[in-house]
Short mmCIF file of C-alpha atoms and ligand atoms in Angstrom, two decimals:
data_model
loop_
_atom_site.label_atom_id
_atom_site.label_comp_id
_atom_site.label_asym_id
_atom_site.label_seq_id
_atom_site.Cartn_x
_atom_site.Cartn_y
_atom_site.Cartn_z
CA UNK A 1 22.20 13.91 -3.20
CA UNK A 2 23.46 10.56 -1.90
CA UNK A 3 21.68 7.45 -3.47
CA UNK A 4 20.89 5.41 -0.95
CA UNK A 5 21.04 1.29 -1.39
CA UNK A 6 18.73 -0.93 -2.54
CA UNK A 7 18.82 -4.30 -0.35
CA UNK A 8 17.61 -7.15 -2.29
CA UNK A 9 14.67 -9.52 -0.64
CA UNK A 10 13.85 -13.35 -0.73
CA UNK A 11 12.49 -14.21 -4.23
CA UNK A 12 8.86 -15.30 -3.97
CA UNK A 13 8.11 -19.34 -5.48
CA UNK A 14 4.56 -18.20 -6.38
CA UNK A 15 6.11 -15.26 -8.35
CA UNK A 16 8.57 -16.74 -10.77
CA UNK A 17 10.42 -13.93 -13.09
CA UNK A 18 9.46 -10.90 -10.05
CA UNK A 19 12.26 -9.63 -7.79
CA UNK A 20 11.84 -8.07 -4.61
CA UNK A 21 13.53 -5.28 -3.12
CA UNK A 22 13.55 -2.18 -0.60
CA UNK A 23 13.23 0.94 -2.34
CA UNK A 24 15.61 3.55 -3.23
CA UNK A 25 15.15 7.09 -3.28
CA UNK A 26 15.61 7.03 -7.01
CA UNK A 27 11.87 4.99 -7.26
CA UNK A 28 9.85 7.83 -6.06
CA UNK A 29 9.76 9.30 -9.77
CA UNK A 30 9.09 5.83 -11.17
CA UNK A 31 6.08 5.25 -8.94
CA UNK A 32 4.51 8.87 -9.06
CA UNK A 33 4.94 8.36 -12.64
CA UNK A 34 2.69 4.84 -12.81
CA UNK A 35 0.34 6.04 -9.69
CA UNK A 36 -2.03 7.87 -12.32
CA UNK A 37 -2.35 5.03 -14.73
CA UNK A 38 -2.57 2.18 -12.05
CA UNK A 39 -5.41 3.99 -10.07
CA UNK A 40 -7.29 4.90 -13.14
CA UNK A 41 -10.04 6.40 -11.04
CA UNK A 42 -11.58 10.20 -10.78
CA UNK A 43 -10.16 12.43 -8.99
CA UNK A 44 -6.46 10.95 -8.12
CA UNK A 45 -4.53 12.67 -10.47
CA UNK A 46 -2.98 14.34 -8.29
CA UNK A 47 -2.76 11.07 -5.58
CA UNK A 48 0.70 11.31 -5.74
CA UNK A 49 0.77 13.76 -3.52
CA UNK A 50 0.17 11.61 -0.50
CA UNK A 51 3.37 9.61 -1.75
CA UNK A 52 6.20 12.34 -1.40
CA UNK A 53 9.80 11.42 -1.55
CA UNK A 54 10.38 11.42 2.52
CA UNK A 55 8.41 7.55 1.96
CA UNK A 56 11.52 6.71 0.28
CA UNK A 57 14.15 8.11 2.09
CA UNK A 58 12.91 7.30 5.98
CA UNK A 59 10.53 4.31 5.52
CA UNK A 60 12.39 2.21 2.61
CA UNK A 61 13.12 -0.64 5.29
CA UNK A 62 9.59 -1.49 5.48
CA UNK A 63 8.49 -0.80 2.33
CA UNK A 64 9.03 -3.02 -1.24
CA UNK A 65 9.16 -2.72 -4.85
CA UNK A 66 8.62 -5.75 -7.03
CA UNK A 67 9.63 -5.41 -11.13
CA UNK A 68 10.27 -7.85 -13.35
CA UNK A 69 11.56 -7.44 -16.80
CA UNK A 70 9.04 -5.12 -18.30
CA UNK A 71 9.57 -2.93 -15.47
CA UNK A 72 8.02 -1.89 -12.22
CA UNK A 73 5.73 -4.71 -11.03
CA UNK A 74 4.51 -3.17 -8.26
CA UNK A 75 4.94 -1.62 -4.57
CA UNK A 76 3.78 -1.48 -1.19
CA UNK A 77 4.92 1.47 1.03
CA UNK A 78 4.20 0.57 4.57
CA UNK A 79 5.67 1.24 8.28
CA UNK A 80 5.95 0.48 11.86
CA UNK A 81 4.20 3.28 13.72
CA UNK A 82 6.65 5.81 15.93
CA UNK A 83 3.88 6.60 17.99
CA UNK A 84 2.16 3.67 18.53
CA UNK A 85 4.65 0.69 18.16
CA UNK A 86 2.41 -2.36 18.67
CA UNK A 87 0.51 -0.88 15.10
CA UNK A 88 1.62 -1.41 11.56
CA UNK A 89 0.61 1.31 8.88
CA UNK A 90 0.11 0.09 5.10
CA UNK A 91 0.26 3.93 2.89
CA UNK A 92 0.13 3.00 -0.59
CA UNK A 93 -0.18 -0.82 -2.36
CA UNK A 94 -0.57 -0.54 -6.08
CA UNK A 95 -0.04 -3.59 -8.97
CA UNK A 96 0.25 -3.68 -12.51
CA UNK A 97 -2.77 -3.84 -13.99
CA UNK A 98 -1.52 -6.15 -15.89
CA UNK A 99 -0.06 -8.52 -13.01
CA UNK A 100 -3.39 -8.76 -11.15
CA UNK A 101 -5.66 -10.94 -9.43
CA UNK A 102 -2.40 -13.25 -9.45
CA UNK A 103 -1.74 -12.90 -5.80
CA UNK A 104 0.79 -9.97 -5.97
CA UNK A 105 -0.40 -7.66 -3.74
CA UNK A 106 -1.65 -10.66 -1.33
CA UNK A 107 1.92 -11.78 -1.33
CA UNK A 108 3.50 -8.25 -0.05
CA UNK A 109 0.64 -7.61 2.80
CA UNK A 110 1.92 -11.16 3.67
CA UNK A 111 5.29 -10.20 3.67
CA UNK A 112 4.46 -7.09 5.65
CA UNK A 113 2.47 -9.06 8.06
CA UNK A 114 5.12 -11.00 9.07
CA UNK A 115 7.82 -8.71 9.00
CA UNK A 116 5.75 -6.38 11.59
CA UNK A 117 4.31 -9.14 14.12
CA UNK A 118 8.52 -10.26 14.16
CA UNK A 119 8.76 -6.56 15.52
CA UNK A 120 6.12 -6.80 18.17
CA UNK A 121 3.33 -5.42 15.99
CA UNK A 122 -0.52 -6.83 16.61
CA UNK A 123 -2.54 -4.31 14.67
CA UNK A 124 -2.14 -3.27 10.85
CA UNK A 125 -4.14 -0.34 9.28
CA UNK A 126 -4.66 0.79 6.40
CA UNK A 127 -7.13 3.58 4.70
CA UNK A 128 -8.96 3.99 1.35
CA UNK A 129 -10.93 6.15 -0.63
CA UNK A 130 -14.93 5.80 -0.77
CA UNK A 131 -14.68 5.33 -4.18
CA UNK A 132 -12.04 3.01 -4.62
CA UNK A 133 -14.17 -0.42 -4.56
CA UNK A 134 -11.23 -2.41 -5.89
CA UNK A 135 -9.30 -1.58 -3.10
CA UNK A 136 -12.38 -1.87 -0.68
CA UNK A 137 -12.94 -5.56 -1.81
CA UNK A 138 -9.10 -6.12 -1.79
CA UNK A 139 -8.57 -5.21 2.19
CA UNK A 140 -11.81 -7.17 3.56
CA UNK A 141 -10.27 -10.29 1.11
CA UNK A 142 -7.15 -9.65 3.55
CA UNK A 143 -9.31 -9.56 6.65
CA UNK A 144 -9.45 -6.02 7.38
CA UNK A 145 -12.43 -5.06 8.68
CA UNK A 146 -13.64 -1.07 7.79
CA UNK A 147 -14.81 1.93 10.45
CA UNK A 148 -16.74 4.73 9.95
CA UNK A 149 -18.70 7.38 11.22
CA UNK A 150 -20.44 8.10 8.15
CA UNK A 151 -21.82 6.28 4.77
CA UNK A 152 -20.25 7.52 1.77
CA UNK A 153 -21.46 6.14 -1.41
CA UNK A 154 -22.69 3.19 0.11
CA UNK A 155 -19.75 2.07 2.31
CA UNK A 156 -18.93 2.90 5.53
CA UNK A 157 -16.89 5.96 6.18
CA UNK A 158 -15.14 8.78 7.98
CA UNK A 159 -16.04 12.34 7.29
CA UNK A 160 -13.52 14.53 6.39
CA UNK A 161 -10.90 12.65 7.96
CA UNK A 162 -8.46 14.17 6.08
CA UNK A 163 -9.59 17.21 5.69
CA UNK A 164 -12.38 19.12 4.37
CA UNK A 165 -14.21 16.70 1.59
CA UNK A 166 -11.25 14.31 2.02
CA UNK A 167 -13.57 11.60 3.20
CA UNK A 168 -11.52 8.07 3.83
CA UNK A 169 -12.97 4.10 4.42
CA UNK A 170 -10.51 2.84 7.30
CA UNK A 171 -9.55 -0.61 7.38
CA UNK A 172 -7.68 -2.49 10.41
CA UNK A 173 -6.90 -5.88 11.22
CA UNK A 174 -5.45 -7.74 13.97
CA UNK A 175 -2.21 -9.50 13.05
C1 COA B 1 -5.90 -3.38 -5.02
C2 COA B 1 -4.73 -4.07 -5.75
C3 COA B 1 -3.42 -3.66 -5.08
C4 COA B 1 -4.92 -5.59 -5.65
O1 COA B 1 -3.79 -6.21 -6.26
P1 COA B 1 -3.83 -7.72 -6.79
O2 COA B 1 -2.42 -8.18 -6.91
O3 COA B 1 -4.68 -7.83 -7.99
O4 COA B 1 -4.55 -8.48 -5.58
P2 COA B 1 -4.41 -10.06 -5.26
O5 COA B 1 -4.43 -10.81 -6.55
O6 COA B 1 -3.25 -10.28 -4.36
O7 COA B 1 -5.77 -10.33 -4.49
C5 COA B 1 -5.81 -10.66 -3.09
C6 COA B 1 -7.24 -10.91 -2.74
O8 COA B 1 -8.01 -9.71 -2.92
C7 COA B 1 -9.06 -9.93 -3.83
N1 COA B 1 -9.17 -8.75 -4.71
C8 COA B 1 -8.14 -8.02 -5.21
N2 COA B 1 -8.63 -7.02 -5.99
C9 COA B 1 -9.97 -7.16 -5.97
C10 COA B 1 -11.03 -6.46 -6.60
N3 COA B 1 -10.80 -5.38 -7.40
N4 COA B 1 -12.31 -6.86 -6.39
C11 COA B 1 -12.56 -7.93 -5.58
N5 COA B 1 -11.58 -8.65 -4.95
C12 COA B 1 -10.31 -8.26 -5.16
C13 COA B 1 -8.66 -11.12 -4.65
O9 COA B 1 -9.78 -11.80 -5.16
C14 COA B 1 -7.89 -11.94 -3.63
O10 COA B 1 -8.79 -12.67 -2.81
P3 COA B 1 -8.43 -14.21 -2.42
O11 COA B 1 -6.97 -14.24 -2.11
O12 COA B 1 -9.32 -14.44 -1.24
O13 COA B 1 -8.79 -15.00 -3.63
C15 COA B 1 -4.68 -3.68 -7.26
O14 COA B 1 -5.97 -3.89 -7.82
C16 COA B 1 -4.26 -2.24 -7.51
O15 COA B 1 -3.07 -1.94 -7.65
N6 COA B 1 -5.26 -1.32 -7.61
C17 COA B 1 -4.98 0.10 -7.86
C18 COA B 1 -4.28 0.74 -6.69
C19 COA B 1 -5.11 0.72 -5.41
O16 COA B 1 -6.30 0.98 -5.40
N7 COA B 1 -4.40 0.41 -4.27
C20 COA B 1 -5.07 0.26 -2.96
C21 COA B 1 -5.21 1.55 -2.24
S1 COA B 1 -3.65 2.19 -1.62
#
């Protein structure tokens, strides 16, 4: 298999001793392997599933991977939509536990903000899991606002949006 390259991005003055870069094929084992620990909730063991290897190989040039010396520091995985160009999709945004609350993950939605209103983008989305409160509080923090159809413990929700049981909190925001 061919390795594909890694193009380096601007360092970040907020985020002294973190580099930024696309991702390379080569990172989807290294974040499957962190996904686990990093989510630390019930029932996403097996999250990584949502995160196979084709994120790597066909949307690495809008998606980023931050590490710094102890390793990886974190990732966003993130695209332009091919059927509906004016709308950004964010898939997967996970930090260090150890990194948080320091602005991280604010600073790659920013990124990705700008990046997709430069390409003509003027809606991002994103979705969540009912469960994951963290995340919840994270997005409206960012300005997304959620949708549902539904309440699922306590938040508003879609039912079985991705399936049976697979309920999901979706979050969009104008950019
Ligand atoms: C959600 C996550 C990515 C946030 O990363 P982070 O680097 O700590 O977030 P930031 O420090 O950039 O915070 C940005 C804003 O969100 C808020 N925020 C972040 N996590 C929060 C939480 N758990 N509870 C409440 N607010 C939170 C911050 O207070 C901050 O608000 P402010 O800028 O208005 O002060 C991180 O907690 C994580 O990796 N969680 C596990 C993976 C996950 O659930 N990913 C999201 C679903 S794909």
């Amino acid at each position: 298999m061919t390795e594909s390259v890694a193009p380096s991005l601007e360092p970040d003055p907020a985020h002294a001793g973190l580099r930024f870069r696309r991702p390379a094929v080569h990172d989807h084992a290294r974040v499957l392997a962190v996904i686990p620990g990093w989510w630390n909730l019930p029932g996403t063991a097996d999250l990584g599933r949502l995160l196979p290897r084709l994120f790597f190989q066909h949307f690495a040039d809008t998606s980023t991977i931050v590490e710094d010396e102890d390793g990886l520091a974190g990732f966003l995985i993130g695209f332009r939509s091919a059927s509906q160009p004016g709308v950004a999709y964010i898939h997967f945004v996970g930090v260090r536990p150890d990194l948080r609350t320091s602005g991280l993950a604010r600073t790659l939605y920013e990124r990705f903000f700008d990046a997709m209103r430069a390409s003509g983008c003027r809606r991002v989305d994103a979705i969540t899991g009912p469960r994951n409160v963290g995340s919840q509080r994270f997005h409206r923090a960012m300005g997304f606002e959620a949708t549902g159809d539904t309440e699922i413990e306590g938040v508003p929700s879609w039912r079985d949006y991705d399936g049976p049981g697979e309920h999901r909190v979706a979050f969009t925001r104008r950019l």
